[in-house]
CSV table of C-alpha atoms and ligand atoms in Angstrom, one decimal:
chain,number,residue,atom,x,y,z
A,417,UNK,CA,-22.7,10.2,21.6
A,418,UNK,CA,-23.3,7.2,19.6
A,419,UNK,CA,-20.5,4.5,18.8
A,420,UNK,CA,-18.1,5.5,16.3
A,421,UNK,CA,-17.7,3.7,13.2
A,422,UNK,CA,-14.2,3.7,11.7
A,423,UNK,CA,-14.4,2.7,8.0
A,424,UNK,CA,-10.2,3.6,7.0
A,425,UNK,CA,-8.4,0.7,7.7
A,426,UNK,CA,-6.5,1.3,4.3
A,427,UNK,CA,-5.2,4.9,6.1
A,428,UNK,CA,-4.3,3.4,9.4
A,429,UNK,CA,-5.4,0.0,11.7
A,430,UNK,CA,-5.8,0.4,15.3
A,431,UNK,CA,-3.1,-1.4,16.8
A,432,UNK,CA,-4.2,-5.1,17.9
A,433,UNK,CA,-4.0,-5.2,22.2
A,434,UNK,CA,-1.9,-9.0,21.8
A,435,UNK,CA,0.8,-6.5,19.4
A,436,UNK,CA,0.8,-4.0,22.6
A,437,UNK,CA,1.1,-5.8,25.0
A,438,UNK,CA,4.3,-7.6,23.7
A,439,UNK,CA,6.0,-4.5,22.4
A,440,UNK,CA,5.8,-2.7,25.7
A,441,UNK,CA,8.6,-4.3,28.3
A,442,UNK,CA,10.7,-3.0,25.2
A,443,UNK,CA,9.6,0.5,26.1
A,444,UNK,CA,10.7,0.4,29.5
A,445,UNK,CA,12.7,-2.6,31.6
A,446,UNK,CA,14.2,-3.9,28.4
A,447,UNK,CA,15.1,-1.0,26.8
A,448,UNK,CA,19.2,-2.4,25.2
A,449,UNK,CA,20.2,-1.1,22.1
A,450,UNK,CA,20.6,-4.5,19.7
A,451,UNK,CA,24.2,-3.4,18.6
A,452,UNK,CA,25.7,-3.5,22.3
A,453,UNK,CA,27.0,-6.4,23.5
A,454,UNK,CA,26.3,-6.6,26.5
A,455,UNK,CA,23.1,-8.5,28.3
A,456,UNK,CA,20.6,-5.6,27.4
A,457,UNK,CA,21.8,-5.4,24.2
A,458,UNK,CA,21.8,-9.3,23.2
A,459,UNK,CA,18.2,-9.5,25.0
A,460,UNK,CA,17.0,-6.7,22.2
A,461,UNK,CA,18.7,-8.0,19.5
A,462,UNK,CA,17.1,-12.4,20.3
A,463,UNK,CA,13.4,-9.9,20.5
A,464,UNK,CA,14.3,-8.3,17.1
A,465,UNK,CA,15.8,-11.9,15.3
A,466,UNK,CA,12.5,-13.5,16.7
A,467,UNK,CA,10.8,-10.8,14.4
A,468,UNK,CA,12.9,-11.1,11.3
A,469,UNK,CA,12.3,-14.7,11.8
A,470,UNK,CA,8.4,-14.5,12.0
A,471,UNK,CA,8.6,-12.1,8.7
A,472,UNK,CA,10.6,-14.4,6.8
A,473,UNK,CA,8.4,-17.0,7.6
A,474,UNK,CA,5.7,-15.3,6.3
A,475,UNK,CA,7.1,-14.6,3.0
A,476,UNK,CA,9.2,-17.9,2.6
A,477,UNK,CA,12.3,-15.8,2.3
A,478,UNK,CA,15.6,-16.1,4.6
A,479,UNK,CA,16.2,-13.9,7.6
A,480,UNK,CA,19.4,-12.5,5.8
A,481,UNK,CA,16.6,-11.1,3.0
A,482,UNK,CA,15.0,-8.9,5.8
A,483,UNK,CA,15.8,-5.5,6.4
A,484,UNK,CA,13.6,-3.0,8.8
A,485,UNK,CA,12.9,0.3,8.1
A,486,UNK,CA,10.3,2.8,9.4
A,487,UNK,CA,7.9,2.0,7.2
A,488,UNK,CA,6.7,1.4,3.4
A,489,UNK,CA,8.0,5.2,2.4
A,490,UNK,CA,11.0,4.5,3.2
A,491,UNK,CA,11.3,1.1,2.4
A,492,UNK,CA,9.7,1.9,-1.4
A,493,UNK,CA,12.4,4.8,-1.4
A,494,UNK,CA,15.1,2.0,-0.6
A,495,UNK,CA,13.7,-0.2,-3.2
A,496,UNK,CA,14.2,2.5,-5.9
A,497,UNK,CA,16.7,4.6,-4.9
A,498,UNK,CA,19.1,1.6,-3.7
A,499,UNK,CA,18.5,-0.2,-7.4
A,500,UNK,CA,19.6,3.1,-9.1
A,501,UNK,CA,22.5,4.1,-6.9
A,502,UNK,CA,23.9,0.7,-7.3
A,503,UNK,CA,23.6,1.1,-10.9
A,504,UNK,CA,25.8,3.9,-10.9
A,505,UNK,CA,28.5,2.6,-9.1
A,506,UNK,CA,29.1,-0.2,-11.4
A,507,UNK,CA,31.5,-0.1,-13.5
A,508,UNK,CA,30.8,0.6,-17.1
A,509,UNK,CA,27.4,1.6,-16.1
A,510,UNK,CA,27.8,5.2,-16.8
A,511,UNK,CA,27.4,5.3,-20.4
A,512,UNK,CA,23.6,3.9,-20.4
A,513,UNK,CA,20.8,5.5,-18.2
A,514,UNK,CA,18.6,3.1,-16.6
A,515,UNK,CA,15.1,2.8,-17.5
A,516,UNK,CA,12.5,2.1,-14.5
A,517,UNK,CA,9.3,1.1,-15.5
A,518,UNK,CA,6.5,2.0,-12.8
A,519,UNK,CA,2.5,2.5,-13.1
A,520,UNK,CA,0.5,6.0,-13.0
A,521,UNK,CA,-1.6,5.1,-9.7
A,522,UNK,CA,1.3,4.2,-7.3
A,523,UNK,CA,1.9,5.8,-3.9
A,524,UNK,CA,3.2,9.1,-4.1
A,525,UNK,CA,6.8,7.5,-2.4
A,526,UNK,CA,7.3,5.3,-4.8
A,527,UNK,CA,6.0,7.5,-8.2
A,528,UNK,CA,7.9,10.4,-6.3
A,529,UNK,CA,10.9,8.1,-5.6
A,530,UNK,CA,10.8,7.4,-9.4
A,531,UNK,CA,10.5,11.2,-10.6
A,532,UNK,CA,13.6,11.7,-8.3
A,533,UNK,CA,15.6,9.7,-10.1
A,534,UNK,CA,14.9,11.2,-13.3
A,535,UNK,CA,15.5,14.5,-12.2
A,536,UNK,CA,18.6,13.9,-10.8
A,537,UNK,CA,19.2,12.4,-14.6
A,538,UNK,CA,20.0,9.0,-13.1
A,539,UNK,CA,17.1,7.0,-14.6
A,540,UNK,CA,14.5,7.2,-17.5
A,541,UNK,CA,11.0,6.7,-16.1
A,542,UNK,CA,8.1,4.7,-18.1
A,543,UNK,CA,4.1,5.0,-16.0
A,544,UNK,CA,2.3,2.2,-17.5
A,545,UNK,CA,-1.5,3.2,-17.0
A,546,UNK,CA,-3.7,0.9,-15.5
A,547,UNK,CA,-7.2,0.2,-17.5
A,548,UNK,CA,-10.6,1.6,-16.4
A,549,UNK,CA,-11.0,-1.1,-13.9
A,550,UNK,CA,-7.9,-0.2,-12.0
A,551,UNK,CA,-5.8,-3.5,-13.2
A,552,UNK,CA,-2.2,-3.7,-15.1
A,553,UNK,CA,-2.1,-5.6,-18.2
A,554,UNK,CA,0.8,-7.8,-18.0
A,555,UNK,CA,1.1,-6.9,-21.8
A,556,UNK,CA,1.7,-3.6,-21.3
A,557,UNK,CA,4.8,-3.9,-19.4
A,558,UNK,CA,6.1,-6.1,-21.3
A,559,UNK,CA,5.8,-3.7,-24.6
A,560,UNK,CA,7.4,-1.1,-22.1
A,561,UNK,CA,10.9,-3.2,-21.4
A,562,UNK,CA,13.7,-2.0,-23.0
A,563,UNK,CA,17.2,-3.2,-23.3
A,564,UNK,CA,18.5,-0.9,-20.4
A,565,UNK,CA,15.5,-1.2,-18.1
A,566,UNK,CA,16.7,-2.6,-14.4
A,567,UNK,CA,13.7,-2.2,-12.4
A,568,UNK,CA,10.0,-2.8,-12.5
A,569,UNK,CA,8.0,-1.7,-9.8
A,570,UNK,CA,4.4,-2.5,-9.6
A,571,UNK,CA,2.4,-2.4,-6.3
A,572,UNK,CA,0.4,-5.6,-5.6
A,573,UNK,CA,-2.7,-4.0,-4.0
A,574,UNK,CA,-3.6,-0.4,-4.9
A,575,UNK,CA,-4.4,1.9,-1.7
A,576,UNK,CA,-7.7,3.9,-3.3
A,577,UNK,CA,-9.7,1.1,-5.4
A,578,UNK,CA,-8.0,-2.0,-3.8
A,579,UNK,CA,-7.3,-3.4,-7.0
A,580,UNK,CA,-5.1,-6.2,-7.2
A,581,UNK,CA,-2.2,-6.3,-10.2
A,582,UNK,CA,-1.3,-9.4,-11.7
A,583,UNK,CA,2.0,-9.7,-9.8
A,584,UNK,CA,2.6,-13.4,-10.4
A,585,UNK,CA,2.2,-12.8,-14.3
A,586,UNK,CA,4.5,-10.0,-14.0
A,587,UNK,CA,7.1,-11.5,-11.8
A,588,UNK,CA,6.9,-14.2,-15.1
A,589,UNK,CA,7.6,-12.3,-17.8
A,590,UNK,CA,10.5,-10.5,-16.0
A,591,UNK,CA,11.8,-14.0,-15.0
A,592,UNK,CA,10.9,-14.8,-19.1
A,593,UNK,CA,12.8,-11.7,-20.0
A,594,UNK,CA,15.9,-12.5,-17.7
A,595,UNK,CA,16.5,-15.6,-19.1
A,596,UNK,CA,16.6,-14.4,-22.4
A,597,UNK,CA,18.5,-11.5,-21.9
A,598,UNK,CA,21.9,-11.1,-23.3
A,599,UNK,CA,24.5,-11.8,-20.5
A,600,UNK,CA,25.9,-8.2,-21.1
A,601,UNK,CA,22.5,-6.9,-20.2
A,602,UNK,CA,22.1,-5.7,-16.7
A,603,UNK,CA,18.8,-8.2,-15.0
A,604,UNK,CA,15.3,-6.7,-14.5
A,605,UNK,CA,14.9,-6.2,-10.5
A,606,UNK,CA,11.4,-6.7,-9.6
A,607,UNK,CA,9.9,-4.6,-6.8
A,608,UNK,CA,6.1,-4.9,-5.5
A,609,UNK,CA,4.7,-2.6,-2.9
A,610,UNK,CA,2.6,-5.0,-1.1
A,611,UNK,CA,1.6,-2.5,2.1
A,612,UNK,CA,-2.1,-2.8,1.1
A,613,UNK,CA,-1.9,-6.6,0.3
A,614,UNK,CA,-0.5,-8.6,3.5
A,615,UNK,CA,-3.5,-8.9,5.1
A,616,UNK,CA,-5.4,-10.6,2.6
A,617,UNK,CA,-3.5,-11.8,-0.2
A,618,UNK,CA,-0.3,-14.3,-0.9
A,619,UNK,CA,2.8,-13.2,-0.6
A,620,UNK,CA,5.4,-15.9,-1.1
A,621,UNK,CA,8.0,-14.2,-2.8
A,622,UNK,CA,8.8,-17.1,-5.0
A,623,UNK,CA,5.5,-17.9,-6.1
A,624,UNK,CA,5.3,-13.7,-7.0
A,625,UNK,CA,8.7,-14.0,-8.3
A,626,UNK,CA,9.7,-10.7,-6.8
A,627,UNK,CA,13.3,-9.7,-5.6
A,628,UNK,CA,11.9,-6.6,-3.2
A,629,UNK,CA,9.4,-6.3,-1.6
A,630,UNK,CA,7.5,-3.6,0.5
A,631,UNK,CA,5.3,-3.3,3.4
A,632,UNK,CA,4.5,-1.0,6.6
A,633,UNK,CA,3.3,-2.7,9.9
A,634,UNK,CA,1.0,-0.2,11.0
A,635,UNK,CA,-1.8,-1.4,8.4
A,636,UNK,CA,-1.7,-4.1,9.8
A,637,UNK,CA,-2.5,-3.6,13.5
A,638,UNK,CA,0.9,-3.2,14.2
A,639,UNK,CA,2.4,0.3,15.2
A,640,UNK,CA,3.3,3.5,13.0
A,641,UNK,CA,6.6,4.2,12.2
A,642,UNK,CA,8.2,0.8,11.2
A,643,UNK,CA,8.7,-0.8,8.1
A,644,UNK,CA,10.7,-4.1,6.2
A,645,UNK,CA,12.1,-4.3,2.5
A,646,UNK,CA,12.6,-7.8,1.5
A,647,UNK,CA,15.4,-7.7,-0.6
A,648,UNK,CA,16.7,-11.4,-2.3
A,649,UNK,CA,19.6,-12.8,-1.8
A,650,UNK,CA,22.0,-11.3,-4.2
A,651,UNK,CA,20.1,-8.5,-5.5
A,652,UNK,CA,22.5,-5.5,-6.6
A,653,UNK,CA,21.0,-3.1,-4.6
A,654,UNK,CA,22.7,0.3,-2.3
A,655,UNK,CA,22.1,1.3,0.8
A,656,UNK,CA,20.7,5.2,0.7
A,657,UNK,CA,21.3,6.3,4.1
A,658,UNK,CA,24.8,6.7,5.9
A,659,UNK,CA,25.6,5.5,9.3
A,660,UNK,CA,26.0,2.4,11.6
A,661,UNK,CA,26.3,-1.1,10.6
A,662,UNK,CA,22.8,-2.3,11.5
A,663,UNK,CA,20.3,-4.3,8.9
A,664,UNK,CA,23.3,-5.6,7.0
A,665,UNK,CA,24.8,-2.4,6.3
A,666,UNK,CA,21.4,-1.4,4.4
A,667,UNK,CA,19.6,0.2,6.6
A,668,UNK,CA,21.8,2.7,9.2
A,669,UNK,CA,20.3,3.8,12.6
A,670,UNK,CA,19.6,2.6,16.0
A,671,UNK,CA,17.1,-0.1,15.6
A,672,UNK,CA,13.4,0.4,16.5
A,673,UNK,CA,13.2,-2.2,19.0
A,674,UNK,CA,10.0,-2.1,20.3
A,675,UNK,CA,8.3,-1.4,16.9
A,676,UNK,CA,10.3,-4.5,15.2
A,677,UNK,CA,8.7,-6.4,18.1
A,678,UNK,CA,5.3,-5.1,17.0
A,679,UNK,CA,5.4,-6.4,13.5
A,680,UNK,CA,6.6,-9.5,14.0
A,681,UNK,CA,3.7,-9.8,16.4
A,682,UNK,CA,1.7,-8.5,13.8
A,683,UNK,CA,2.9,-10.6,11.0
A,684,UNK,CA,2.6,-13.8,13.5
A,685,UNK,CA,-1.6,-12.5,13.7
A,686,UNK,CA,-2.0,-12.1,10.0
A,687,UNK,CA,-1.1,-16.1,9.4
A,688,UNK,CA,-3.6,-17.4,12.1
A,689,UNK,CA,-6.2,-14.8,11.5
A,690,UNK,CA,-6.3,-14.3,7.7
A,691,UNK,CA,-8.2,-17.5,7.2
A,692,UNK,CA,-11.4,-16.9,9.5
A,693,UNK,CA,-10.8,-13.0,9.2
A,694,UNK,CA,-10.6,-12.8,5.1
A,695,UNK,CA,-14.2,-14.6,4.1
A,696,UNK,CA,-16.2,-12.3,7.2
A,697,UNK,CA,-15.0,-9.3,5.7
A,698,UNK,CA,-15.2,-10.4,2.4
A,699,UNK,CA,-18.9,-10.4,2.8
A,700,UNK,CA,-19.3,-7.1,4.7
A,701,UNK,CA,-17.7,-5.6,1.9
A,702,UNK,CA,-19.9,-7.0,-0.7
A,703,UNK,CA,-22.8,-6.3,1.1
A,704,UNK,CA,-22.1,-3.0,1.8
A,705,UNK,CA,-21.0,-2.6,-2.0
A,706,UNK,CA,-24.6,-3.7,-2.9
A,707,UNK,CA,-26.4,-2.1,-0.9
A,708,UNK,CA,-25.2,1.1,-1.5
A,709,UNK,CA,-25.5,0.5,-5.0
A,710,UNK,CA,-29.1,-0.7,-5.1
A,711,UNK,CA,-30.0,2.2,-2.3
A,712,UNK,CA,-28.4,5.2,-3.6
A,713,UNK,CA,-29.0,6.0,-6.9
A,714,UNK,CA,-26.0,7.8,-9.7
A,715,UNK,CA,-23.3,5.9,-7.6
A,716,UNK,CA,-20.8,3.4,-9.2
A,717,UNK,CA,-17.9,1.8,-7.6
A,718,UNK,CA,-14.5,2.2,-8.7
A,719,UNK,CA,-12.2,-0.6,-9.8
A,720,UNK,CA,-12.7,-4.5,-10.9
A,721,UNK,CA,-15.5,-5.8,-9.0
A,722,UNK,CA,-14.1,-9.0,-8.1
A,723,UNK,CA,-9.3,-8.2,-8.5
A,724,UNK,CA,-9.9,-6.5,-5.3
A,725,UNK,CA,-9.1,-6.3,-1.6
A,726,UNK,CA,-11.8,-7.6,0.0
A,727,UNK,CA,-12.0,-5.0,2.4
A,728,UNK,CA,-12.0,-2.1,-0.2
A,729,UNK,CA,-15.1,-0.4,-1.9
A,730,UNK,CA,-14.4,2.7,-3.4
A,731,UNK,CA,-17.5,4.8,-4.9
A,732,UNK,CA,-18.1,7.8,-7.1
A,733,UNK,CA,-21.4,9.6,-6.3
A,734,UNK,CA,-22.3,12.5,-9.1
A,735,UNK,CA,-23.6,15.8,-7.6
A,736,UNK,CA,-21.5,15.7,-4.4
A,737,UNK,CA,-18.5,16.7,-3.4
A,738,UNK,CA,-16.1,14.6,-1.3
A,739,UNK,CA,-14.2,16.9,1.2
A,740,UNK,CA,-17.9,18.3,2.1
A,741,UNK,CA,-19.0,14.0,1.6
A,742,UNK,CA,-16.0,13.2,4.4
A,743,UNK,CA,-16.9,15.9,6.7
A,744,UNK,CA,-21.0,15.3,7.0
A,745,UNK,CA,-20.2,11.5,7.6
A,746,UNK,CA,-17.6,12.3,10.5
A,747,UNK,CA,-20.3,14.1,12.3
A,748,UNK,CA,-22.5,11.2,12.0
A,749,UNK,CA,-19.3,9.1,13.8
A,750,UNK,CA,-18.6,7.6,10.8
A,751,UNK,CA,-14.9,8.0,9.4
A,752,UNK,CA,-14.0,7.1,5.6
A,753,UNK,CA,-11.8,8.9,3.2
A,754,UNK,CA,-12.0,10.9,-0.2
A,755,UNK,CA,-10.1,10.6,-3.7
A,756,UNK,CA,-9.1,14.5,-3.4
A,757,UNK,CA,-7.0,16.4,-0.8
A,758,UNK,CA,-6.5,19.8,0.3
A,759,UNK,CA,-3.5,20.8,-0.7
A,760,UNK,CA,-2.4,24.5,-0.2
A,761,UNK,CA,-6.0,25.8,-0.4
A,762,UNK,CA,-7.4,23.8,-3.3
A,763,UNK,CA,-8.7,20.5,-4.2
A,764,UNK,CA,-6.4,18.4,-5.7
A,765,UNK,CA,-7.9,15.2,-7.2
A,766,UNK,CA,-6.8,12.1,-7.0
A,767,UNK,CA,-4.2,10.6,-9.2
A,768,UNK,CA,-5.3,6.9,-9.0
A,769,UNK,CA,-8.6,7.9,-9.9
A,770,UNK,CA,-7.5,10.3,-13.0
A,771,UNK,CA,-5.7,7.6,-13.6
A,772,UNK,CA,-8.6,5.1,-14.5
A,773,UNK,CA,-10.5,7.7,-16.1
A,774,UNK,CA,-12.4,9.4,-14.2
A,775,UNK,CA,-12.9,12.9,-14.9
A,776,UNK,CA,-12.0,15.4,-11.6
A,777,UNK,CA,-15.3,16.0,-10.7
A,778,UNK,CA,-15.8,12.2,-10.5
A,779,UNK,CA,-12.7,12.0,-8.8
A,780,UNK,CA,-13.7,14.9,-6.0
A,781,UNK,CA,-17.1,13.5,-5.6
A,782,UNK,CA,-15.6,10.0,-4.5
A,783,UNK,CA,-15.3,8.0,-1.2
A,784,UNK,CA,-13.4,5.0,-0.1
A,785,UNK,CA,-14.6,2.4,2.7
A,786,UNK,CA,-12.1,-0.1,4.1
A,787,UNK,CA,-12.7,-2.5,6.5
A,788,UNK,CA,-10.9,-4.2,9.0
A,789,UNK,CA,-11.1,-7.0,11.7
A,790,UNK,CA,-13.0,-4.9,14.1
A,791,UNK,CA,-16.0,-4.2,11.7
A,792,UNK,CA,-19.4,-5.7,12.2
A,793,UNK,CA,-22.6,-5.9,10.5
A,794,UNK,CA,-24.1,-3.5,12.7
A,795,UNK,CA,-21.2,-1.4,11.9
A,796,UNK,CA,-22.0,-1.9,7.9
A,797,UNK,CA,-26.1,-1.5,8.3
A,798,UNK,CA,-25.2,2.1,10.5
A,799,UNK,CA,-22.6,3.2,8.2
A,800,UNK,CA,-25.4,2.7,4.9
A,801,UNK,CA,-28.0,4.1,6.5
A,802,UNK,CA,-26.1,7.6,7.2
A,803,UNK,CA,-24.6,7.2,3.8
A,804,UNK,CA,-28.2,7.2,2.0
A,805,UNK,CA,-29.3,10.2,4.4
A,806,UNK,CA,-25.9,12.2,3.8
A,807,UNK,CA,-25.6,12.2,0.3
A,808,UNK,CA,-29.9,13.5,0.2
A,809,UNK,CA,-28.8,15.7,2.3
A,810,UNK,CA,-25.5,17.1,0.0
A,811,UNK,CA,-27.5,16.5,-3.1
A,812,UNK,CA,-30.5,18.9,-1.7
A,813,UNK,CA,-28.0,21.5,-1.1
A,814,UNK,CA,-25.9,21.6,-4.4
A,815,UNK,CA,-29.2,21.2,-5.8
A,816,UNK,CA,-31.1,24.3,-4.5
A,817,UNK,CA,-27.2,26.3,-5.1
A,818,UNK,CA,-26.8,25.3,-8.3
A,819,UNK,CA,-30.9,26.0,-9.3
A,820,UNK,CA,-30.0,29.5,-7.2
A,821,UNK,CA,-27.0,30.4,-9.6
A,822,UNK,CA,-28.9,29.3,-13.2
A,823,UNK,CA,-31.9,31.8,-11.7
A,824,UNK,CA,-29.5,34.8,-11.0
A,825,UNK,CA,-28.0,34.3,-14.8
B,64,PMP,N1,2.4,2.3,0.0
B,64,PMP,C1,1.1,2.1,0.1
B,64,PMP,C2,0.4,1.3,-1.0
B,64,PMP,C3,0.4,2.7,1.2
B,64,PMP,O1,-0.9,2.5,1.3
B,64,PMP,C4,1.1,3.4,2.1
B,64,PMP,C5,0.4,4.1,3.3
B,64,PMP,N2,-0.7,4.8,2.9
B,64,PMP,C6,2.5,3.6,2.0
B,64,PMP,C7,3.1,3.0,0.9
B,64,PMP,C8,3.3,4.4,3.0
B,64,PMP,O2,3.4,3.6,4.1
B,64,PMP,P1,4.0,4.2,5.5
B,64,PMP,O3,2.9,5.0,6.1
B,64,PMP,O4,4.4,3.1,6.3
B,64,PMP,O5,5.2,5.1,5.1
């Protein structure tokens, strides 16, 4: 069987050995739980300060502004939920819903997060639609503030197209729109969910101007199943789930030791990789990107060209589906992802691709490549060459079925 070629680094990276290997005495011979205080306990809780440590170095925060979770779900649901519950226990609050302002193509945990709220009839909810290209205009938020809106939240790199939102601008105008806010009013929080964007993009929380921030270590090469919220100093924000006093009293539960250790591994690797890693992939994307669009023809990609990840393309090709796309290229060893899913027997499409425009069948004929540390050229000139041959292939097929049906009518 020939190598296999795994092009979903935005779904999951494989965890870096140097991440393992540090995580694993914490699995077995020093196994304390960080709130005792005895020996074992103090040795767990120096591994998991170490971590916070590393994190808030990476972001320029404070240690006190870092709180793990189990990952970016939970910590988006934080983000959100906290704000709002917060709200509510304010005096005087009562009388005047919150407003949130959000976009159309988030993750489902934050959009989900958001509709929550509303349900419950504890917020007002505003989606500002992102343009064809996949980008925010700073503009549009703005025209969506109102006087009792208390929390924007606007993901920094999308997880489909890779397109990357003007946060800085945002994190501006809320800034802008603070300042000039009555004192009566209630500030704008601003929360980015940068899961897709610590790899390759900036995030120094002062230079983005964000107050919480999001992000899940298992995307990058760290394991599943742990998470951090930034949260600034002095944010009004609640905890959302009940229990012991760990994280500052925001985040209850008995601490993932092991997987804490992992991402601050994992965050130490991003800062002394990202500069050799970013330009190599950089160009494997954008030669992949070409290639495929000067090879195959009635392609296009999805999303700005150049406000992207640059391990992200993202294509639509017409006359093929994408479940059937996903499947061919998986028995050639190469795995990549589609912009619909199966959900209880049927094809739902995407909502970040609706959300730029395209139409469903666009959106079910589509297919995302990401790329990661591990990918090579060889890698890239493989994974093109099956491409070209699979979609022939499909398009032969839905060809000859769809000349079959016009004959029968
Ligand atoms: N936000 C974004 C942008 C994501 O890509 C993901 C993972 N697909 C999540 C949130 C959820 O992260 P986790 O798997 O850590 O819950």
């Amino acid at each position: 069987m020939a190598k296999k070629i795994y092009l979903d680094y935005a779904a999951t990276t494989p965890m870096d050995k140097e991440v393992f290997s540090t995580m694993k005495p914490y699995f077995s011979e020093k196994f304390g739980n960080a709130m005792s205080i005895h020996s074992f306990g103090q040795e767990a809780l120096a591994a998991i300060d170490k971590a916070r440590s590393a994190l808030a170095e990476f972001l320029h925060a404070t240690s006190a502004e870092i709180i793990f979770t189990s990952g970016a779900t939970e910590s988006n649901n934080l983000a959100v939920k906290g704000i709002i519950k917060s709200y509510q226990t304010q005096s005087g609050s009562q009388k005047r819903k919150p407003h949130i302002i959000t976009t159309s193509f988030e993750h489902h945990c934050v959009l989900y997060a958001c509709r929550s709220m509303a349900k419950e009839g504890l917020a007002e909810v505003t989606y500002v639609k992102p343009g064809k290209d996949g980008l925010i205009k700073v503009a549009d938020i703005k025209r969506a503030i109102r006087p009792n809106t208390i929390l924007v939240s606007v993901m920094y790199v999308n997880n489909e197209i890779g397109t990357a939102q003007p946060i800085k601008e945002i994190g501006k105008l809320i800034k802008l729109t603070n300042d000039q806010r009555p004192t009566t009013n209630h500030k704008i929080i601003f929360h980015t969910d940068a899961t897709q964007a610590i790899n390759y993009f900036d995030c120094n929380i002062d230079k983005l101007g964000v107050d919480l921030l999001s992000m899940s270590a298992h995307k990058i090469y760290g394991p599943k199943g742990v998470g951090m919220l930034y949260i600034r100093k002095g944010t009004p924000i609640r905890h959302i789930q009940d229990g012991g006093d760990q994280e500052y009293r925001m985040r209850a539960g008995t601490h993932n030791v092991a997987g804490i250790v992992g991402l601050g591994k994992a965050i130490e690797l991003v800062t002394r990789n990202a500069k050799r890693e970013t330009p190599r992939i950089k160009k494997l994307r954008d030669y992949l990107i070409k290639r495929v669009l000067k090879e195959i023809p009635k392609v296009k990609l999805n999303g700005s060209k150049i406000k992207r990840s640059p391990n992200n393309a993202n294509f639509t090709f017409a006359d093929v589906e994408g479940e059937g796309l996903i499947l061919s290229l998986d028995m050639e060893g190469i795995a990549a992802s589609t912009g619909s899913a199966c959900s209880s027997g049927a094809l739902t499409p995407s909502h970040v691709l609706l959300s730029i425009g395209l139409k469903p069948e666009e959106a079910h004929g589509s297919l995302r490549m990401t790329l990661g540390k591990y990918t090579t050229k060889q890698d890239i000139e493989i994974a093109v060459n099956k491409l070209k041959a699979v979609i022939g292939r499909l398009r032969k097929i839905s060809g000859r079925v769809l000349s079959d049906y016009y004959s029968k009518k």
